[in-house]
XYZ file of C-alpha atoms in Angstrom:
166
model
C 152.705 52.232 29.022
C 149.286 53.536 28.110
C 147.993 50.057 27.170
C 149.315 48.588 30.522
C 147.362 51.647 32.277
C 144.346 51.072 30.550
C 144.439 47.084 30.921
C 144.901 47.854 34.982
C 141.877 50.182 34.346
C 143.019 53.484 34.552
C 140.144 56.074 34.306
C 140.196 57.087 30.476
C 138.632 60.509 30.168
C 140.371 61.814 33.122
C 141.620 64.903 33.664
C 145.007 65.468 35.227
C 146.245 68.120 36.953
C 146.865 70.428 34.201
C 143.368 70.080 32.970
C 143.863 67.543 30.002
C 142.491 64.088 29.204
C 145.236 61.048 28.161
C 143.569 61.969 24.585
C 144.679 65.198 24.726
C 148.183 64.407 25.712
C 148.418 62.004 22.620
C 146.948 64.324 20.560
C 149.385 67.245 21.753
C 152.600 64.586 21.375
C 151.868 63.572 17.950
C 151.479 59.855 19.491
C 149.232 58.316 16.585
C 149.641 54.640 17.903
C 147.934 56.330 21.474
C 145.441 58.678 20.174
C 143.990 55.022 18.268
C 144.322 53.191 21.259
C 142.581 55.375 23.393
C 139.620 55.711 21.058
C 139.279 52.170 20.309
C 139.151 51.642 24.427
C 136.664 54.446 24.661
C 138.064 57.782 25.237
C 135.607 60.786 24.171
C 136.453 62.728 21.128
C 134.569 65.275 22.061
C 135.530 65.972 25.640
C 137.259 69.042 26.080
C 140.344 70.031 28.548
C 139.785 72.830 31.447
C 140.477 75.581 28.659
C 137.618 73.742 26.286
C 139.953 72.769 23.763
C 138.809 69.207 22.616
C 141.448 66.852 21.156
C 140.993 68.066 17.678
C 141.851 71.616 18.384
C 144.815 70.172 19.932
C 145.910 68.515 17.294
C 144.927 70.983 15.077
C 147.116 73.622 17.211
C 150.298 71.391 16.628
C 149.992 70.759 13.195
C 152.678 70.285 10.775
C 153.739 66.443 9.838
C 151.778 64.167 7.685
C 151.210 62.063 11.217
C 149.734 64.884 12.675
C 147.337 65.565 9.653
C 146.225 62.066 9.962
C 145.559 62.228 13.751
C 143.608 65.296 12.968
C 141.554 63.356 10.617
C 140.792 61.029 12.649
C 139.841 62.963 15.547
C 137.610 64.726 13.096
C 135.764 61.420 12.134
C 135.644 59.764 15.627
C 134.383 63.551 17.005
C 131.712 63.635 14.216
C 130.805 59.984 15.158
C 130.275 60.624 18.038
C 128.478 64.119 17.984
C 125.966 62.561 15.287
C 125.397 59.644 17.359
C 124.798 61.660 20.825
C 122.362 63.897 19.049
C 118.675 62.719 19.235
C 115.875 63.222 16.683
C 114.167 66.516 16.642
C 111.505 66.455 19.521
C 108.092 67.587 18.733
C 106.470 69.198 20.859
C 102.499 68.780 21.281
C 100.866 71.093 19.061
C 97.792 71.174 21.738
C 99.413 73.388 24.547
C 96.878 75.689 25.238
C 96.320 74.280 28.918
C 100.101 75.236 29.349
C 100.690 78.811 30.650
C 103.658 80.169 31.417
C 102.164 82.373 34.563
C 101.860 79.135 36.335
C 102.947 79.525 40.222
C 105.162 75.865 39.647
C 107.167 74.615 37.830
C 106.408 71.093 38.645
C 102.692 71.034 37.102
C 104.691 72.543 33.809
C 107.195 69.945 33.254
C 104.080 67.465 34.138
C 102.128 68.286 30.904
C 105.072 68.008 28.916
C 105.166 64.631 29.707
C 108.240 64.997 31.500
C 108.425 62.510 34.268
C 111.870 63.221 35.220
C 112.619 64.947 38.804
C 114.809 67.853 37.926
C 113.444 68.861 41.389
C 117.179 69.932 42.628
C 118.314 71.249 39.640
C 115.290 73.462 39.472
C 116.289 74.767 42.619
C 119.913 74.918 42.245
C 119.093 76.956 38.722
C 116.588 79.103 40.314
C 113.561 77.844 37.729
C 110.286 78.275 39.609
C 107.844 79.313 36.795
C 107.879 78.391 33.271
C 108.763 81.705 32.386
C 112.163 81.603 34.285
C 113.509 79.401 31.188
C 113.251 82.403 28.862
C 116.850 83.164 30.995
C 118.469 80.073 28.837
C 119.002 78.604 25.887
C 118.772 74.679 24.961
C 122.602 74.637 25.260
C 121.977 76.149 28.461
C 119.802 73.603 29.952
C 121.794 70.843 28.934
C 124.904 71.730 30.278
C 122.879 72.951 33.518
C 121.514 68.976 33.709
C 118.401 68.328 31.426
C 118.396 65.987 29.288
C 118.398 67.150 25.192
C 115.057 65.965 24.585
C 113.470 67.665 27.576
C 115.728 71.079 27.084
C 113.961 71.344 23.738
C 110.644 70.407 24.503
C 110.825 72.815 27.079
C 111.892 75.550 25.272
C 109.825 75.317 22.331
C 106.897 75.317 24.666
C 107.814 78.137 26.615
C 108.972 80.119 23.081
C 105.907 79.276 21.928
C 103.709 80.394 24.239
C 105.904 83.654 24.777
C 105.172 84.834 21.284
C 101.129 84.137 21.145
């Protein structure tokens, strides 16, 4: 059934109306066979259900039979796949910041000499980030979740750390 689903192309990290992805499901029915298929077509190891449990914890919460240890496992190596190829290379930032200051009346100028072409525009607004100062609020995790991109969170804040301490 899940095969003919996915061959008719049925979303496959969606969340139903319980708050869990087909993954999930597999993972919390001890279905093997499914949690395999459903990685090999694509599904996220690492997304997590409306209560943030991702399909590891899930299957980790069931536990019990030798099938369920070895959907564990492999959850485990698909999530660690995945996590180590989603996270970049440390970002550097510029060790010559010193025309960066964090009493700057915009943001805009800020994200400029960082070499940060994006437009985070809306999100700036929509987070309430008018001065470089205003990311001292958040952490890296933070700005990522909020809509920056990894690189950029981190550049950003070890600019603004930086010049917070000297």
């Amino acid at each position: 059934a899940c095969r003919l689903l996915l061959d008719s192309g049925a979303p496959i990290n969606v969340l139903d109306a319980r708050g869990m992805t087909p993954l999930g499901w597999a993972a919390r029915m001890n279905a093997a066979s499914t949690v395999v298929l459903l990685l090999q077509r694509g599904a996220s190891a690492v997304s997590c259900d409306t209560q943030g449990n991702s399909a590891v914890a899930i299957a980790q919460e069931r536990g019990g039979s030798a099938e369920q240890a070895a959907i564990e496992q492999y959850l485990a190596d698909e999530t660690a796949a995945a996590v180590a190829k989603a996270t970049p290379a440390p970002v550097e930032t510029p060790e010559d910041t010193s025309g960066v200051t964090l009493d700057t009346p915009d943001v805009v100028p800020f994200l400029a000499s960082l070499n940060i072409a994006d437009d985070y525009e809306d999100l700036l607004d929509k987070e309430g980030i008018n001065t470089p100062g205003d990311f001292l609020l958040y952490t890296i995790d933070e700005l990522i979740e909020a809509g920056f991109k990894r690189a950029h969170a981190r550049k950003i804040m070890a600019t603004v750390q930086r010049h917070n301490t000297s």
